[in-house]
Coordinates of C-alpha atoms and ligand atoms in Angstrom, one line a residue:
M51 CA -37.5 15.1 -61.1
M52 CA -36.0 15.9 -64.2
M53 CA -34.6 18.8 -62.6
L54 CA -32.2 16.8 -60.9
A55 CA -30.7 14.8 -64.0
L56 CA -30.7 18.3 -65.5
G57 CA -29.2 20.1 -62.8
T58 CA -26.3 17.7 -62.0
A59 CA -25.5 17.2 -65.7
L60 CA -25.5 21.0 -66.1
C61 CA -23.8 22.6 -62.9
G62 CA -22.5 19.2 -61.3
A63 CA -20.6 17.2 -63.6
A64 CA -18.0 19.7 -64.3
S65 CA -17.4 20.3 -60.9
F66 CA -18.9 17.7 -58.8
P67 CA -17.2 14.8 -60.5
H68 CA -19.8 12.0 -59.4
A69 CA -23.1 14.0 -59.4
H70 CA -24.3 12.7 -62.6
A71 CA -23.9 9.3 -61.9
F72 CA -27.2 9.9 -59.4
A73 CA -29.3 10.9 -62.7
P74 CA -30.0 7.5 -64.1
S75 CA -32.5 6.8 -61.7
A76 CA -34.5 10.1 -62.3
M77 CA -38.3 9.5 -62.8
L78 CA -38.5 10.1 -66.4
S79 CA -37.2 7.4 -68.7
S80 CA -33.6 6.3 -68.3
A81 CA -33.6 7.6 -72.3
A82 CA -34.6 11.0 -71.1
S83 CA -32.3 11.2 -68.1
N84 CA -29.3 9.9 -70.1
A85 CA -29.8 12.3 -72.8
F86 CA -28.9 14.6 -69.9
V87 CA -26.4 12.5 -68.2
S88 CA -24.5 11.6 -71.0
R89 CA -23.1 14.6 -69.6
R90 CA -19.6 15.0 -68.5
G91 CA -18.5 17.8 -70.8
F92 CA -21.9 19.2 -71.0
V93 CA -21.3 22.5 -69.5
S94 CA -18.1 22.8 -71.7
S95 CA -19.9 21.7 -74.9
S96 CA -20.6 24.4 -77.5
T97 CA -24.2 26.2 -77.1
E98 CA -24.8 24.3 -80.5
S99 CA -24.3 21.0 -79.2
V100 CA -26.0 21.8 -75.8
E101 CA -29.2 23.0 -78.0
K102 CA -29.0 19.5 -80.0
R103 CA -28.6 17.6 -76.4
L104 CA -31.4 19.7 -75.2
T105 CA -33.9 18.7 -77.8
Q106 CA -33.0 15.2 -78.0
A107 CA -33.6 15.2 -74.0
A108 CA -37.0 16.9 -74.6
A109 CA -38.0 14.5 -77.0
A110 CA -37.2 11.4 -75.0
A111 CA -38.8 13.2 -71.8
G112 CA -42.0 13.4 -74.1
N113 CA -41.6 9.8 -75.0
A114 CA -41.5 9.0 -71.4
A115 CA -44.3 10.8 -70.3
A116 CA -46.4 9.5 -73.4
R117 CA -45.3 5.8 -72.1
S118 CA -46.3 6.4 -68.5
T119 CA -49.7 7.5 -69.6
A120 CA -49.9 4.4 -72.0
A121 CA -49.2 2.3 -68.9
A122 CA -51.4 3.9 -66.9
T123 CA -54.1 3.3 -69.4
Q124 CA -53.2 -0.2 -70.0
R125 CA -53.4 -1.1 -66.2
R126 CA -56.9 0.5 -66.1
R127 CA -57.9 -1.8 -69.1
R128 CA -56.6 -4.9 -67.4
Q129 CA -58.6 -3.6 -64.2
Q130 CA -61.8 -3.2 -66.2
Q131 CA -61.6 -6.4 -67.6
G132 CA -61.5 -7.9 -64.1
G133 CA -58.3 -9.5 -64.9
G134 CA -55.4 -10.0 -62.0
G135 CA -52.1 -10.4 -63.4
G136 CA -51.0 -7.1 -61.3
G137 CA -49.9 -3.9 -62.5
G138 CA -46.4 -3.5 -62.3
S139 CA -45.9 -0.6 -64.6
G140 CA -42.8 -1.6 -66.1
G141 CA -39.4 0.1 -66.7
G142 CA -40.6 3.4 -65.2
M143 CA -40.8 1.9 -61.5
V144 CA -37.1 1.7 -61.1
M145 CA -36.7 5.4 -62.2
L146 CA -38.8 6.6 -58.9
F147 CA -36.2 7.0 -56.3
D148 CA -34.2 9.7 -57.8
F149 CA -36.4 12.1 -56.0
I150 CA -36.4 15.4 -55.0
K151 CA -39.9 17.2 -54.6
K152 CA -40.5 18.0 -58.1
R153 CA -43.0 16.5 -60.3
A154 CA -41.8 15.1 -63.7
Q155 CA -44.0 17.4 -65.6
E156 CA -42.3 20.3 -63.9
G157 CA -38.9 18.8 -65.3
V158 CA -40.3 18.4 -68.6
E159 CA -41.4 21.9 -68.5
Q160 CA -38.0 23.0 -67.5
T161 CA -36.4 21.1 -70.4
Q162 CA -38.6 22.6 -73.0
N163 CA -37.6 25.9 -71.2
L164 CA -34.1 25.4 -71.7
V165 CA -34.8 24.4 -75.3
T166 CA -36.5 27.8 -76.0
A167 CA -33.8 29.6 -74.2
A168 CA -31.1 27.9 -76.2
Q169 CA -33.3 29.0 -79.5
T170 CA -33.5 32.4 -78.1
G171 CA -29.9 33.3 -77.2
R172 CA -31.0 33.0 -73.4
L173 CA -29.1 29.9 -72.8
D174 CA -26.6 31.3 -70.4
E175 CA -29.2 32.5 -68.2
A176 CA -31.4 29.6 -68.2
L177 CA -28.3 27.5 -67.2
K178 CA -27.7 30.1 -64.2
E179 CA -31.2 29.4 -62.9
T180 CA -31.0 25.4 -63.4
S181 CA -27.6 25.7 -61.4
A182 CA -29.0 27.9 -58.6
Y183 CA -32.0 25.3 -58.2
V184 CA -29.3 22.3 -57.7
K185 CA -27.2 24.6 -55.3
D186 CA -30.6 25.1 -53.3
R187 CA -31.3 21.7 -53.5
N188 CA -28.0 20.5 -52.2
A189 CA -28.1 23.2 -49.2
K190 CA -31.3 21.6 -48.0
F191 CA -29.7 17.9 -48.0
S192 CA -26.6 19.4 -46.5
D193 CA -28.8 21.3 -43.3
G194 CA -29.7 18.0 -42.2
L195 CA -26.4 16.9 -41.7
A196 CA -24.9 20.2 -40.2
Q197 CA -24.8 18.7 -36.7
S198 CA -22.5 16.0 -37.9
R199 CA -20.5 18.3 -40.0
L200 CA -20.0 20.4 -37.1
R201 CA -18.6 18.1 -34.9
F202 CA -16.3 16.2 -37.7
V203 CA -15.0 19.2 -39.2
G204 CA -14.1 21.1 -36.3
D205 CA -12.0 18.4 -35.3
L206 CA -10.4 17.9 -38.2
E207 CA -9.6 21.6 -38.5
N208 CA -7.8 21.2 -35.2
L209 CA -5.7 18.7 -36.4
F210 CA -5.0 20.3 -39.6
G211 CA -3.5 23.5 -37.5
M212 CA -1.0 21.0 -35.8
A213 CA 2.4 20.4 -37.2
G214 CA 3.5 17.4 -35.3
P215 CA 5.2 13.9 -36.5
L216 CA 3.4 11.5 -38.7
E217 CA 2.5 9.2 -36.2
E218 CA 1.2 11.7 -34.0
T219 CA -0.9 13.2 -36.5
L220 CA -2.3 9.7 -37.4
E221 CA -3.0 9.2 -33.8
K222 CA -5.2 12.1 -33.3
L223 CA -6.8 11.5 -36.6
E224 CA -7.9 8.1 -35.9
E225 CA -9.5 9.4 -32.7
A226 CA -11.3 12.1 -34.7
L227 CA -12.5 9.6 -37.0
L228 CA -13.7 6.8 -34.4
Q229 CA -15.2 9.9 -32.7
A230 CA -17.3 10.6 -35.7
D231 CA -18.7 7.2 -35.5
L232 CA -17.1 6.1 -38.6
G233 CA -16.2 2.6 -37.4
A234 CA -13.0 0.9 -36.5
T235 CA -12.6 -0.9 -39.8
T236 CA -12.9 2.3 -42.0
S237 CA -11.0 4.4 -39.7
F238 CA -8.1 2.1 -39.6
Q239 CA -8.3 1.7 -43.3
I240 CA -7.9 5.6 -43.6
I241 CA -5.0 5.7 -41.2
E242 CA -3.0 3.0 -43.0
D243 CA -3.5 4.4 -46.5
L244 CA -2.2 7.8 -45.4
R245 CA 0.7 6.1 -43.5
N246 CA 1.7 4.3 -46.7
T247 CA 1.3 7.3 -48.9
A248 CA 3.7 9.6 -46.7
K249 CA 5.9 6.6 -46.4
A250 CA 6.1 6.0 -50.2
E251 CA 6.4 9.5 -51.3
D252 CA 8.7 10.0 -48.4
R253 CA 6.9 13.7 -47.6
R254 CA 4.6 15.3 -45.1
L255 CA 1.2 15.1 -45.2
E256 CA -0.8 18.1 -46.2
P257 CA -4.5 18.8 -45.1
D258 CA -5.6 18.2 -48.7
D259 CA -3.9 14.6 -48.7
I260 CA -6.1 13.8 -45.6
K261 CA -8.9 15.2 -47.2
S262 CA -8.6 13.2 -50.4
V263 CA -8.0 9.8 -48.9
L264 CA -10.8 10.6 -46.5
R265 CA -13.1 11.5 -49.0
A266 CA -12.3 9.0 -51.5
T267 CA -12.4 6.1 -48.9
L268 CA -16.0 7.1 -47.4
I269 CA -17.2 7.2 -51.0
Q270 CA -15.8 3.7 -51.9
V271 CA -17.2 2.3 -48.8
L272 CA -20.5 3.9 -49.2
N273 CA -20.7 2.8 -52.8
G274 CA -20.1 -1.1 -51.6
G275 CA -16.5 -1.1 -52.7
T276 CA -16.8 0.8 -56.2
M277 CA -13.6 2.6 -57.1
P278 CA -14.3 6.6 -56.7
S279 CA -13.5 7.8 -60.1
A280 CA -13.9 11.2 -61.9
E281 CA -16.6 9.3 -64.4
G282 CA -18.4 8.3 -61.0
G283 CA -19.8 4.5 -61.1
G284 CA -21.9 2.5 -58.6
D285 CA -23.4 5.5 -56.9
T286 CA -26.7 5.3 -55.5
A287 CA -28.5 2.2 -54.8
A288 CA -31.9 2.2 -56.3
I289 CA -35.0 0.8 -54.7
T290 CA -35.4 -2.7 -56.0
F291 CA -38.8 -3.4 -57.5
A292 CA -40.4 -6.5 -59.3
D293 CA -39.4 -7.4 -62.6
P294 CA -41.7 -5.5 -65.1
S295 CA -42.0 -8.5 -67.3
L296 CA -43.8 -10.4 -64.5
G297 CA -46.5 -8.0 -64.1
V298 CA -46.9 -8.5 -60.6
P299 CA -46.9 -5.7 -57.7
S300 CA -43.6 -4.7 -56.1
V301 CA -43.5 -5.5 -52.6
L302 CA -41.2 -3.4 -49.9
F303 CA -41.1 -4.9 -46.4
F304 CA -40.1 -2.3 -43.6
M305 CA -38.7 -3.9 -40.5
G306 CA -36.5 -2.5 -37.6
A307 CA -36.4 -1.9 -33.8
N308 CA -39.2 0.0 -31.8
G309 CA -39.5 3.8 -32.8
M310 CA -37.0 3.7 -35.6
G311 CA -39.2 5.5 -38.1
K312 CA -40.7 2.6 -39.9
T313 CA -44.4 3.8 -40.3
T314 CA -43.4 7.4 -41.1
T315 CA -40.9 6.4 -43.5
V316 CA -43.6 3.8 -45.1
G317 CA -45.9 6.9 -45.4
K318 CA -43.2 8.9 -47.0
V319 CA -42.3 6.2 -49.4
A320 CA -45.9 5.8 -50.4
S321 CA -46.6 9.6 -51.0
R322 CA -43.5 9.9 -53.2
L323 CA -44.9 7.0 -54.9
R324 CA -48.2 8.0 -55.2
E325 CA -47.4 11.8 -56.2
D326 CA -44.0 11.6 -58.2
G327 CA -44.8 8.1 -59.9
G328 CA -48.5 8.0 -60.2
Q329 CA -48.1 4.9 -58.7
K330 CA -51.4 2.4 -57.1
V331 CA -50.3 1.9 -53.9
L332 CA -51.3 -0.4 -51.0
L333 CA -50.2 -0.1 -47.5
A334 CA -50.5 -3.3 -45.0
A335 CA -50.8 -2.7 -41.6
A336 CA -48.9 -5.6 -40.1
D337 CA -48.1 -3.6 -37.1
T338 CA -50.8 -5.6 -34.5
F339 CA -48.9 -5.2 -31.6
R340 CA -49.6 -1.5 -30.5
A341 CA -52.9 -0.1 -30.2
A342 CA -52.6 3.2 -32.1
A343 CA -50.1 1.7 -35.0
V344 CA -53.0 1.0 -37.6
E345 CA -54.4 4.4 -36.6
Q346 CA -51.0 6.0 -37.5
L347 CA -50.5 4.4 -40.8
N348 CA -54.1 5.1 -41.7
E349 CA -53.4 8.8 -41.6
W350 CA -50.5 8.1 -43.8
A351 CA -52.7 6.3 -46.3
E352 CA -54.9 9.3 -46.3
R353 CA -52.2 12.0 -46.5
S354 CA -50.7 10.1 -49.5
G355 CA -53.8 8.6 -51.1
A356 CA -52.5 5.2 -50.6
D357 CA -55.0 2.3 -49.9
I358 CA -54.6 0.2 -46.6
V359 CA -55.2 -3.3 -45.6
V360 CA -55.9 -3.1 -41.9
P361 CA -56.0 -6.5 -39.2
L362 CA -59.6 -7.5 -39.2
D363 CA -59.9 -7.7 -35.5
K364 CA -57.4 -7.5 -32.7
D365 CA -56.4 -11.3 -32.9
E366 CA -55.5 -11.5 -36.6
R367 CA -51.7 -12.2 -36.8
P368 CA -49.4 -10.2 -39.0
P369 CA -48.7 -13.0 -41.5
S370 CA -52.2 -13.2 -42.0
V371 CA -52.8 -9.4 -42.7
V372 CA -49.7 -9.5 -45.4
A373 CA -51.2 -12.6 -47.1
R374 CA -54.4 -10.7 -47.3
A375 CA -52.6 -7.6 -48.7
A376 CA -50.6 -9.7 -51.1
E377 CA -53.7 -11.3 -52.7
K378 CA -55.5 -8.0 -52.9
A379 CA -52.3 -6.2 -54.4
V380 CA -52.3 -8.9 -57.0
S381 CA -55.8 -9.3 -57.7
E382 CA -56.5 -5.5 -57.8
G383 CA -53.5 -4.6 -59.9
Y384 CA -51.4 -2.5 -57.8
D385 CA -48.2 -1.2 -58.5
V386 CA -46.7 -1.4 -54.8
L387 CA -47.1 -3.1 -51.8
I388 CA -45.5 -1.6 -48.7
V389 CA -45.7 -3.6 -45.3
D390 CA -45.2 -1.8 -42.1
T391 CA -44.2 -4.3 -39.3
S392 CA -44.1 -3.6 -35.4
G393 CA -40.9 -2.5 -33.7
R394 CA -38.9 -5.5 -32.1
L395 CA -35.8 -6.6 -30.7
S396 CA -33.2 -8.7 -33.1
N397 CA -32.6 -11.1 -30.4
N398 CA -36.3 -12.1 -30.0
Y399 CA -36.8 -15.4 -31.7
S400 CA -40.4 -15.6 -32.1
L401 CA -40.6 -12.0 -33.4
N402 CA -38.0 -12.9 -36.1
E403 CA -39.7 -16.2 -37.0
E404 CA -42.9 -13.9 -37.3
L405 CA -41.1 -11.9 -39.8
K406 CA -40.2 -14.7 -41.7
D407 CA -43.6 -15.9 -41.8
M408 CA -44.6 -12.6 -43.0
K409 CA -42.0 -12.8 -45.9
K410 CA -42.9 -16.5 -46.9
A411 CA -46.6 -15.3 -46.9
L412 CA -45.4 -12.7 -49.5
S413 CA -43.3 -14.9 -51.7
D414 CA -45.7 -17.4 -51.6
R415 CA -48.1 -15.1 -53.3
I416 CA -46.0 -12.9 -55.2
P417 CA -42.5 -13.8 -57.2
G418 CA -39.8 -12.6 -55.8
A419 CA -41.5 -10.7 -53.0
P420 CA -40.5 -8.8 -50.7
H421 CA -38.4 -7.3 -53.5
D422 CA -36.7 -5.1 -50.9
T423 CA -36.6 -5.8 -47.4
L424 CA -35.7 -2.6 -45.6
L425 CA -34.3 -2.3 -42.3
V426 CA -35.0 1.1 -40.8
V427 CA -32.3 2.4 -38.1
D428 CA -31.9 5.6 -36.1
A429 CA -28.9 7.2 -36.9
S430 CA -28.3 8.5 -33.4
V431 CA -28.6 4.8 -31.8
G432 CA -25.1 4.2 -32.9
R433 CA -23.1 0.6 -32.2
N434 CA -26.2 -1.0 -30.8
A435 CA -28.1 -0.6 -34.2
V436 CA -25.3 -2.3 -36.0
D437 CA -25.4 -5.4 -33.5
Q438 CA -29.1 -5.6 -34.2
A439 CA -28.7 -5.1 -38.1
R440 CA -26.0 -8.0 -38.0
T441 CA -28.4 -10.5 -36.2
W442 CA -31.4 -9.7 -38.4
K443 CA -29.3 -9.8 -41.9
Q444 CA -28.3 -13.4 -40.5
E445 CA -31.8 -14.5 -39.0
V446 CA -34.4 -12.8 -41.5
G447 CA -32.6 -11.3 -44.3
I448 CA -32.1 -7.8 -45.3
S449 CA -31.5 -6.2 -48.5
A450 CA -31.1 -2.6 -47.8
L451 CA -31.3 0.2 -44.8
V452 CA -32.9 3.2 -44.4
V453 CA -31.0 5.6 -42.0
T454 CA -33.6 8.0 -40.5
K455 CA -33.2 11.1 -38.0
L456 CA -29.8 12.1 -39.8
D457 CA -31.3 15.7 -39.0
G458 CA -31.4 15.5 -35.3
T459 CA -27.9 14.0 -34.5
A460 CA -24.2 14.6 -34.6
R461 CA -23.4 10.9 -35.9
G462 CA -24.0 11.1 -39.3
G463 CA -20.7 9.1 -39.7
F464 CA -22.7 6.0 -38.2
V465 CA -24.1 5.5 -41.7
V466 CA -20.5 4.6 -42.9
S467 CA -19.9 2.3 -40.1
I468 CA -23.2 0.4 -40.4
V469 CA -22.4 0.1 -44.3
S470 CA -19.1 -1.0 -43.9
D471 CA -20.0 -3.5 -41.2
L472 CA -22.8 -5.1 -42.7
G473 CA -22.1 -4.8 -46.5
V474 CA -25.8 -3.9 -47.1
P475 CA -26.6 -0.7 -49.0
V476 CA -28.4 2.3 -47.7
K477 CA -31.1 3.2 -50.0
L478 CA -32.9 6.1 -48.2
I479 CA -32.3 8.5 -45.7
G480 CA -34.7 10.4 -43.3
V481 CA -33.9 13.9 -42.7
G482 CA -37.1 15.2 -41.1
E483 CA -40.5 14.3 -39.7
S484 CA -42.4 15.4 -42.7
L485 CA -43.7 13.9 -46.1
Y486 CA -40.8 15.3 -48.1
D487 CA -38.0 14.7 -45.9
L488 CA -36.9 11.5 -47.2
R489 CA -34.2 11.5 -49.9
D490 CA -32.4 8.6 -51.8
F491 CA -29.0 7.8 -50.4
E492 CA -26.4 9.3 -52.6
P493 CA -23.0 8.4 -51.1
V494 CA -21.0 11.3 -52.9
L495 CA -23.5 14.1 -51.9
F496 CA -23.6 12.5 -48.7
V497 CA -20.1 12.5 -48.0
D498 CA -19.4 16.1 -49.4
S499 CA -22.1 17.2 -47.1
L500 CA -20.9 15.3 -44.2
L501 CA -17.3 16.9 -44.8
G502 CA -18.5 20.0 -45.6
Y503 CA -16.7 20.0 -49.1
S504 CA -18.0 22.3 -51.9
P505 CA -18.3 21.0 -55.6
E506 CA -14.8 22.9 -56.2
D507 CA -13.3 21.2 -52.8
A508 CA -14.7 17.9 -54.3
S509 CA -13.4 18.4 -57.6
R510 CA -9.9 19.3 -56.3
L511 CA -9.7 16.4 -53.9
Q512 CA -11.2 13.9 -56.5
A513 CA -7.7 15.0 -58.6
I514 CA -5.4 14.8 -56.0
F515 CA -6.7 11.3 -55.1
E516 CA -6.4 10.3 -58.7
A517 CA -2.8 11.5 -58.7
N518 CA -1.9 9.4 -55.9
P519 CA -0.5 5.9 -57.1
V520 CA -0.5 4.5 -53.5
M521 CA -4.3 5.4 -53.0
Q522 CA -5.3 4.1 -56.8
A523 CA -3.9 0.7 -56.2
R524 CA -5.2 0.2 -52.4
M525 CA -8.6 1.3 -53.6
L526 CA -8.6 -1.0 -56.7
E527 CA -7.3 -3.9 -54.6
R528 CA -10.2 -3.2 -52.2
M529 CA -12.9 -2.8 -55.2
K530 CA -11.6 -6.1 -56.5
K531 CA -12.3 -7.7 -53.0
A532 CA -15.5 -6.3 -52.7
Q533 CA -16.8 -7.8 -55.9
Q534 CA -15.4 -11.3 -55.4
A535 CA -17.1 -11.1 -51.9
A536 CA -20.6 -9.9 -53.6
E537 CA -23.2 -12.1 -53.1
P538 CA -24.6 -13.5 -56.1
Y539 CA -28.1 -12.5 -57.4
V540 CA -30.6 -15.4 -56.6
P541 CA -33.8 -14.9 -59.2
P542 CA -37.2 -15.1 -57.7
K543 CA -38.8 -17.9 -57.0
L544 CA -41.4 -18.6 -59.8
E545 CA -42.6 -22.0 -58.8
S546 CA -44.4 -21.0 -55.4
Y547 CA -46.1 -18.4 -57.3
V548 CA -49.9 -19.3 -57.9
E549 CA -52.4 -17.2 -60.0
P550 CA -54.6 -15.2 -57.6
A551 CA -57.7 -16.8 -59.2
S552 CA -57.1 -20.3 -58.3
K553 CA -55.5 -19.3 -55.1
S554 CA -57.9 -16.7 -53.7
R555 CA -60.0 -19.6 -51.7
R556 CA -57.0 -21.5 -50.6
K557 CA -55.9 -21.3 -46.8
T558 CA -52.3 -21.3 -46.5
K559 CA -50.8 -21.6 -43.1
A560 CA -50.0 -18.1 -43.1
S561 CA -53.5 -17.0 -44.1
K562 CA -54.7 -19.2 -41.4
G563 CA -52.8 -17.1 -38.8
G564 CA -49.2 -18.6 -39.2
K565 CA -47.6 -19.1 -36.0
R566 CA -48.8 -17.2 -32.8
T567 CA -46.0 -15.9 -31.1
K568 CA -45.7 -14.7 -27.4
R569 CA -45.6 -11.0 -27.6
K570 CA -44.8 -9.7 -24.2
K571 CA -41.2 -9.3 -24.4
R572 CA -39.7 -7.1 -26.9
Ligands
LIG813 N1 -36.4 14.2 -36.6 C1 -36.6 13.3 -37.5 N2 -37.7 12.1 -36.9 C2 -38.3 11.1 -37.5 C3 -37.6 10.9 -38.5 N3 -38.1 9.7 -39.0 C4 -39.3 9.5 -37.9 N4 -39.2 10.4 -37.1 C5 -39.7 10.5 -35.9 O1 -39.9 9.4 -35.1 C6 -40.9 9.2 -34.2 C7 -41.1 7.4 -34.6 O2 -41.7 7.2 -35.8 P1 -42.5 6.2 -36.3 O3 -42.3 6.3 -37.6 O4 -43.6 5.9 -35.5 O5 -41.2 4.9 -35.7 P2 -41.8 3.5 -35.9 O6 -40.4 2.7 -36.3 O7 -42.9 2.9 -37.0 O8 -42.0 3.0 -34.3 P3 -42.8 1.8 -33.8 O9 -44.0 1.1 -34.8 O10 -43.4 2.2 -32.6 O11 -41.9 0.8 -33.5 C8 -42.0 10.0 -34.7 O12 -42.0 10.9 -33.6 C9 -41.4 10.3 -36.0 O13 -42.1 11.7 -36.5 C10 -36.6 11.5 -39.4 O14 -36.1 11.3 -40.1 N5 -36.3 12.7 -38.5
LIG814 MG1 -44.6 2.3 -36.6

């Protein structure tokens, strides 16, 4: 975990302008990661200052480990005292999702190795090892997008080989962008920007102009409108957890159409929270529709070491399962409750009502819950998924997207179109079926992998973008618009929260079973 922050600071920041911005959500404390990720110029610093920063970072990392142990002790103590009040383990939570498969301890050790290397004059060698590690990590991510890249980049390269008039080039480019599933809005934006650039500067468009505009636009879209800059900014949207000061479990609610990868993602997330964060995780099997669904989630619970709440019998309704799970999560001091729901169509009114009932059962018992409502979409589905997602956004409310199966499709560009059409961030992506094939969504890394740009290409294209006044002005304007359009933060509803001790025997509508729904049509 630490390795990511470390690696991006060491080998990423200089040549991969945004990479450092992924680091703040590293698993170690922000103090630790910030020590690394204060961060541009890190590589060019003198060995002496590198050594100083490493020492500070190691100290911060040590403190983080100590804080994490203290939080776990506190939680155990609360449980031993039989107190409710939940087990949110505080600030560490938000750090969890900057993951790769490395453990925090490994990161701490690595940091200490670097400190030792600096003290013994082996720093160069150690930096190279770290750099190789990050390259390997990026390569693994990049493999998942290979099919998408092959298709897209092939089309673009053909285009660059032609030397036609501007309008002809733009027309062919627009076709390639649409073919790559980037969506009409983003494709149109890119074409307009290129046309304006060519006209304002009265010159022919070079391949690098096109690449830089394409890259900057995609990053801006995926970053929710943030201006792509050499300093990064915005970047990865972290999973939202409960406000640590409330001391309640964080609730992640997964929903979506059939077979999108909800249960698999729930399992992967649980595993990561357990393994990398040492979190106490409870799963709620709210898919009471499909016979094997509970069994499937149970397997993931066993694999990840999470506990699980299953339906009492075949007639228990999902809102009731969720209500019991929320009460257990609060009274037994769980850090995170993850709800797995059954697949459904977005135009099924009664099943959407059921989703709302489940969310209400959660918010009645835990303030602000669910803290993230994650819609899981399969990248290969295409436009249909966008239309469904729009309906769910309006009807049920979603706060984030998980895009799965990016490893098996050439439609990676779909991610751009769903974000631009919905204005909802992608937070996680699935790049395979195994436990570890889940990644934080990192817009810059994603775009550079999709377009096949090396860190050196990325730096060069960023510089071209920054030297293009037309693009700078247009992007700034879009950033302002995105800021104005951003929905205001709504604080958690505290008044509906009742302490578990007084609530445990109360029967709410949801715990009695909520609305019964027809379940034949899906
Ligand atoms: N290649 C690949 N396969 C995935 C990914 N995520 C999930 N799958 C596979 O997709 C299939 C469906 O996954 P589930 O997790 O059962 O999907 P679900 O959304 O829970 O399905 P329902 O509950 O039936 O609606 C399984 O075979 C998974 O292994 C991914 O990121 N990549
Ligand atoms: Mg499922």
